[in-house]
Amino acid sequence: MADVLTPEQRRKNMAAIRGKNTKPEKAVRSLAHRLGYRYRLHDKKLPGKPDMVFARRRKVIFIHGCYWHMHDCPYGQVIPKTNAEFWQTKRLGNVERDKRSFEALTADGWDVLIVWECQLKDTDVLQERLKAFLN
């Protein structure tokens, strides 16, 4: 099936996708702040530039979009209908880069938590995960 958008419309849609300060990131940051935790954002000195850095605790949180980082939920397993090979290569590259970043962080003594976009649906469970991880 052909794309329903023109190439120019598709380009604008893809260009509008943010890498930082996404809605899932803002939701997790808000929840952590309400719980009383303070953090830094996107520390360029750390591998993978974690979304949230709790330096005194030596803990970092990555907030991943299910599609972009190939989560095992249904949304993460979507296969694009157009330009599928390009997007598969891009997404696999994201997964490999994540793996390298996590390994480098853990080797340096950091604890790493991944929060998936689909996990934001149940904030009570997410709140307990954050508490357990950060305490």
PDB file of C-alpha atoms in Angstrom:
ATOM      1  CA  MET A   1       0.000   0.000   0.000  1.00  0.00           C
ATOM      2  CA  ALA A   2       1.318   3.423  -0.918  1.00  0.00           C
ATOM      3  CA  ASP A   3       1.843   6.137   1.676  1.00  0.00           C
ATOM      4  CA  VAL A   4      -1.255   8.299   2.154  1.00  0.00           C
ATOM      5  CA  LEU A   5       0.919  11.385   2.620  1.00  0.00           C
ATOM      6  CA  THR A   6       2.972  13.156   0.001  1.00  0.00           C
ATOM      7  CA  PRO A   7       6.756  13.001   0.452  1.00  0.00           C
ATOM      8  CA  GLU A   8       6.734  16.629   1.644  1.00  0.00           C
ATOM      9  CA  GLN A   9       4.007  15.935   4.239  1.00  0.00           C
ATOM     10  CA  ARG A  10       5.848  12.820   5.443  1.00  0.00           C
ATOM     11  CA  ARG A  11       9.096  14.814   5.727  1.00  0.00           C
ATOM     12  CA  LYS A  12       7.374  17.470   7.855  1.00  0.00           C
ATOM     13  CA  ASN A  13       5.795  14.805  10.097  1.00  0.00           C
ATOM     14  CA  MET A  14       9.100  13.032  10.665  1.00  0.00           C
ATOM     15  CA  ALA A  15      10.979  16.307  11.237  1.00  0.00           C
ATOM     16  CA  ALA A  16       8.488  17.244  13.975  1.00  0.00           C
ATOM     17  CA  ILE A  17       9.347  14.194  16.104  1.00  0.00           C
ATOM     18  CA  ARG A  18      11.350  15.358  19.085  1.00  0.00           C
ATOM     19  CA  GLY A  19      14.398  13.738  20.602  1.00  0.00           C
ATOM     20  CA  LYS A  20      14.196  15.585  23.924  1.00  0.00           C
ATOM     21  CA  ASN A  21      11.416  16.919  26.135  1.00  0.00           C
ATOM     22  CA  THR A  22       8.835  14.525  24.744  1.00  0.00           C
ATOM     23  CA  LYS A  23       5.471  14.007  26.448  1.00  0.00           C
ATOM     24  CA  PRO A  24       6.580  10.693  28.010  1.00  0.00           C
ATOM     25  CA  GLU A  25       9.748  12.370  29.346  1.00  0.00           C
ATOM     26  CA  LYS A  26       7.783  15.245  30.832  1.00  0.00           C
ATOM     27  CA  ALA A  27       5.340  12.824  32.474  1.00  0.00           C
ATOM     28  CA  VAL A  28       8.107  10.801  34.149  1.00  0.00           C
ATOM     29  CA  ARG A  29       9.977  13.946  35.198  1.00  0.00           C
ATOM     30  CA  SER A  30       6.818  15.385  36.714  1.00  0.00           C
ATOM     31  CA  LEU A  31       6.146  12.172  38.631  1.00  0.00           C
ATOM     32  CA  ALA A  32       9.720  12.001  39.960  1.00  0.00           C
ATOM     33  CA  HIS A  33       9.601  15.661  40.997  1.00  0.00           C
ATOM     34  CA  ARG A  34       6.298  15.146  42.842  1.00  0.00           C
ATOM     35  CA  LEU A  35       7.934  12.248  44.692  1.00  0.00           C
ATOM     36  CA  GLY A  36      10.639  14.648  45.866  1.00  0.00           C
ATOM     37  CA  TYR A  37      13.519  13.527  43.639  1.00  0.00           C
ATOM     38  CA  ARG A  38      15.769  16.087  41.961  1.00  0.00           C
ATOM     39  CA  TYR A  39      17.746  15.335  38.842  1.00  0.00           C
ATOM     40  CA  ARG A  40      19.672  16.700  35.887  1.00  0.00           C
ATOM     41  CA  LEU A  41      18.589  16.303  32.286  1.00  0.00           C
ATOM     42  CA  HIS A  42      20.461  14.854  29.302  1.00  0.00           C
ATOM     43  CA  ASP A  43      23.978  14.890  30.761  1.00  0.00           C
ATOM     44  CA  LYS A  44      26.267  14.978  27.719  1.00  0.00           C
ATOM     45  CA  LYS A  45      29.191  13.653  29.758  1.00  0.00           C
ATOM     46  CA  LEU A  46      27.495  10.271  30.242  1.00  0.00           C
ATOM     47  CA  PRO A  47      27.175   7.613  27.527  1.00  0.00           C
ATOM     48  CA  GLY A  48      23.834   7.833  25.751  1.00  0.00           C
ATOM     49  CA  LYS A  49      22.943  11.201  27.350  1.00  0.00           C
ATOM     50  CA  PRO A  50      20.420   9.734  29.830  1.00  0.00           C
ATOM     51  CA  ASP A  51      17.066  11.507  30.056  1.00  0.00           C
ATOM     52  CA  MET A  52      17.311  11.848  33.847  1.00  0.00           C
ATOM     53  CA  VAL A  53      20.486  11.736  35.951  1.00  0.00           C
ATOM     54  CA  PHE A  54      20.468  11.315  39.724  1.00  0.00           C
ATOM     55  CA  ALA A  55      24.172  12.000  40.262  1.00  0.00           C
ATOM     56  CA  ARG A  56      24.417  11.518  44.038  1.00  0.00           C
ATOM     57  CA  ARG A  57      22.624   8.193  43.759  1.00  0.00           C
ATOM     58  CA  ARG A  58      24.608   7.203  40.620  1.00  0.00           C
ATOM     59  CA  LYS A  59      21.385   6.275  38.864  1.00  0.00           C
ATOM     60  CA  VAL A  60      20.058   7.211  35.451  1.00  0.00           C
ATOM     61  CA  ILE A  61      16.709   6.812  33.730  1.00  0.00           C
ATOM     62  CA  PHE A  62      16.116   6.481  30.016  1.00  0.00           C
ATOM     63  CA  ILE A  63      12.574   7.117  28.771  1.00  0.00           C
ATOM     64  CA  HIS A  64      12.104   5.252  25.505  1.00  0.00           C
ATOM     65  CA  GLY A  65       9.403   5.405  22.876  1.00  0.00           C
ATOM     66  CA  CYS A  66       8.209   1.876  22.216  1.00  0.00           C
ATOM     67  CA  TYR A  67       8.346   2.207  18.410  1.00  0.00           C
ATOM     68  CA  TRP A  68      11.745   3.901  18.169  1.00  0.00           C
ATOM     69  CA  HIS A  69      13.526   1.522  20.548  1.00  0.00           C
ATOM     70  CA  MET A  70      11.663  -1.666  19.511  1.00  0.00           C
ATOM     71  CA  HIS A  71       9.974  -2.563  22.798  1.00  0.00           C
ATOM     72  CA  ASP A  72       8.331  -5.990  22.919  1.00  0.00           C
ATOM     73  CA  CYS A  73       4.838  -4.450  23.298  1.00  0.00           C
ATOM     74  CA  PRO A  74       2.515  -4.406  20.249  1.00  0.00           C
ATOM     75  CA  TYR A  75       3.360  -0.793  19.374  1.00  0.00           C
ATOM     76  CA  GLY A  76       7.072  -1.519  19.447  1.00  0.00           C
ATOM     77  CA  GLN A  77       6.659  -4.411  17.009  1.00  0.00           C
ATOM     78  CA  VAL A  78       4.962  -2.344  14.279  1.00  0.00           C
ATOM     79  CA  ILE A  79       6.605  -2.739  10.897  1.00  0.00           C
ATOM     80  CA  PRO A  80       6.335   0.328   8.665  1.00  0.00           C
ATOM     81  CA  LYS A  81       4.623  -0.227   5.334  1.00  0.00           C
ATOM     82  CA  THR A  82       6.760   2.249   3.407  1.00  0.00           C
ATOM     83  CA  ASN A  83      10.535   2.424   3.377  1.00  0.00           C
ATOM     84  CA  ALA A  84      10.557  -0.539   5.771  1.00  0.00           C
ATOM     85  CA  GLU A  85      14.208  -1.445   5.272  1.00  0.00           C
ATOM     86  CA  PHE A  86      15.377   2.080   6.141  1.00  0.00           C
ATOM     87  CA  TRP A  87      13.265   2.248   9.309  1.00  0.00           C
ATOM     88  CA  GLN A  88      14.247  -1.238  10.419  1.00  0.00           C
ATOM     89  CA  THR A  89      17.929  -0.321  10.065  1.00  0.00           C
ATOM     90  CA  LYS A  90      17.355   2.946  11.950  1.00  0.00           C
ATOM     91  CA  ARG A  91      15.475   1.270  14.800  1.00  0.00           C
ATOM     92  CA  LEU A  92      18.030  -1.569  15.102  1.00  0.00           C
ATOM     93  CA  GLY A  93      20.727   1.103  15.265  1.00  0.00           C
ATOM     94  CA  ASN A  94      18.882   2.708  18.184  1.00  0.00           C
ATOM     95  CA  VAL A  95      18.742  -0.631  20.000  1.00  0.00           C
ATOM     96  CA  GLU A  96      22.463  -1.254  19.452  1.00  0.00           C
ATOM     97  CA  ARG A  97      23.373   2.254  20.609  1.00  0.00           C
ATOM     98  CA  ASP A  98      21.209   1.776  23.724  1.00  0.00           C
ATOM     99  CA  LYS A  99      22.983  -1.492  24.499  1.00  0.00           C
ATOM    100  CA  ARG A 100      26.433   0.130  24.208  1.00  0.00           C
ATOM    101  CA  SER A 101      25.339   3.042  26.426  1.00  0.00           C
ATOM    102  CA  PHE A 102      23.902   0.755  29.128  1.00  0.00           C
ATOM    103  CA  GLU A 103      27.008  -1.407  29.176  1.00  0.00           C
ATOM    104  CA  ALA A 104      29.281   1.638  29.466  1.00  0.00           C
ATOM    105  CA  LEU A 105      27.165   3.133  32.251  1.00  0.00           C
ATOM    106  CA  THR A 106      26.980  -0.072  34.283  1.00  0.00           C
ATOM    107  CA  ALA A 107      30.727  -0.643  33.823  1.00  0.00           C
ATOM    108  CA  ASP A 108      31.248   2.835  35.284  1.00  0.00           C
ATOM    109  CA  GLY A 109      29.097   2.022  38.331  1.00  0.00           C
ATOM    110  CA  TRP A 110      25.764   3.578  37.312  1.00  0.00           C
ATOM    111  CA  ASP A 111      22.391   1.882  37.816  1.00  0.00           C
ATOM    112  CA  VAL A 112      20.149   2.153  34.759  1.00  0.00           C
ATOM    113  CA  LEU A 113      16.341   2.091  34.519  1.00  0.00           C
ATOM    114  CA  ILE A 114      14.403   2.086  31.266  1.00  0.00           C
ATOM    115  CA  VAL A 115      10.876   3.466  31.319  1.00  0.00           C
ATOM    116  CA  TRP A 116       8.897   2.535  28.218  1.00  0.00           C
ATOM    117  CA  GLU A 117       6.247   4.801  26.767  1.00  0.00           C
ATOM    118  CA  CYS A 118       3.563   2.112  27.192  1.00  0.00           C
ATOM    119  CA  GLN A 119       4.306   1.907  30.945  1.00  0.00           C
ATOM    120  CA  LEU A 120       3.031   5.459  31.442  1.00  0.00           C
ATOM    121  CA  LYS A 121      -0.545   4.196  31.226  1.00  0.00           C
ATOM    122  CA  ASP A 122      -0.434   2.931  34.818  1.00  0.00           C
ATOM    123  CA  THR A 123       1.087   5.754  36.876  1.00  0.00           C
ATOM    124  CA  ASP A 124       0.651   3.915  40.191  1.00  0.00           C
ATOM    125  CA  VAL A 125       2.843   1.035  39.033  1.00  0.00           C
ATOM    126  CA  LEU A 126       5.337   3.465  37.502  1.00  0.00           C
ATOM    127  CA  GLN A 127       5.462   5.451  40.738  1.00  0.00           C
ATOM    128  CA  GLU A 128       6.323   2.301  42.689  1.00  0.00           C
ATOM    129  CA  ARG A 129       9.005   1.372  40.128  1.00  0.00           C
ATOM    130  CA  LEU A 130      10.575   4.819  40.466  1.00  0.00           C
ATOM    131  CA  LYS A 131      10.529   4.646  44.272  1.00  0.00           C
ATOM    132  CA  ALA A 132      12.053   1.159  44.282  1.00  0.00           C
ATOM    133  CA  PHE A 133      14.757   2.166  41.818  1.00  0.00           C
ATOM    134  CA  LEU A 134      15.694   5.471  43.442  1.00  0.00           C
ATOM    135  CA  ASN A 135      15.703   4.328  47.084  1.00  0.00           C
TER     136      ASN A 135
END
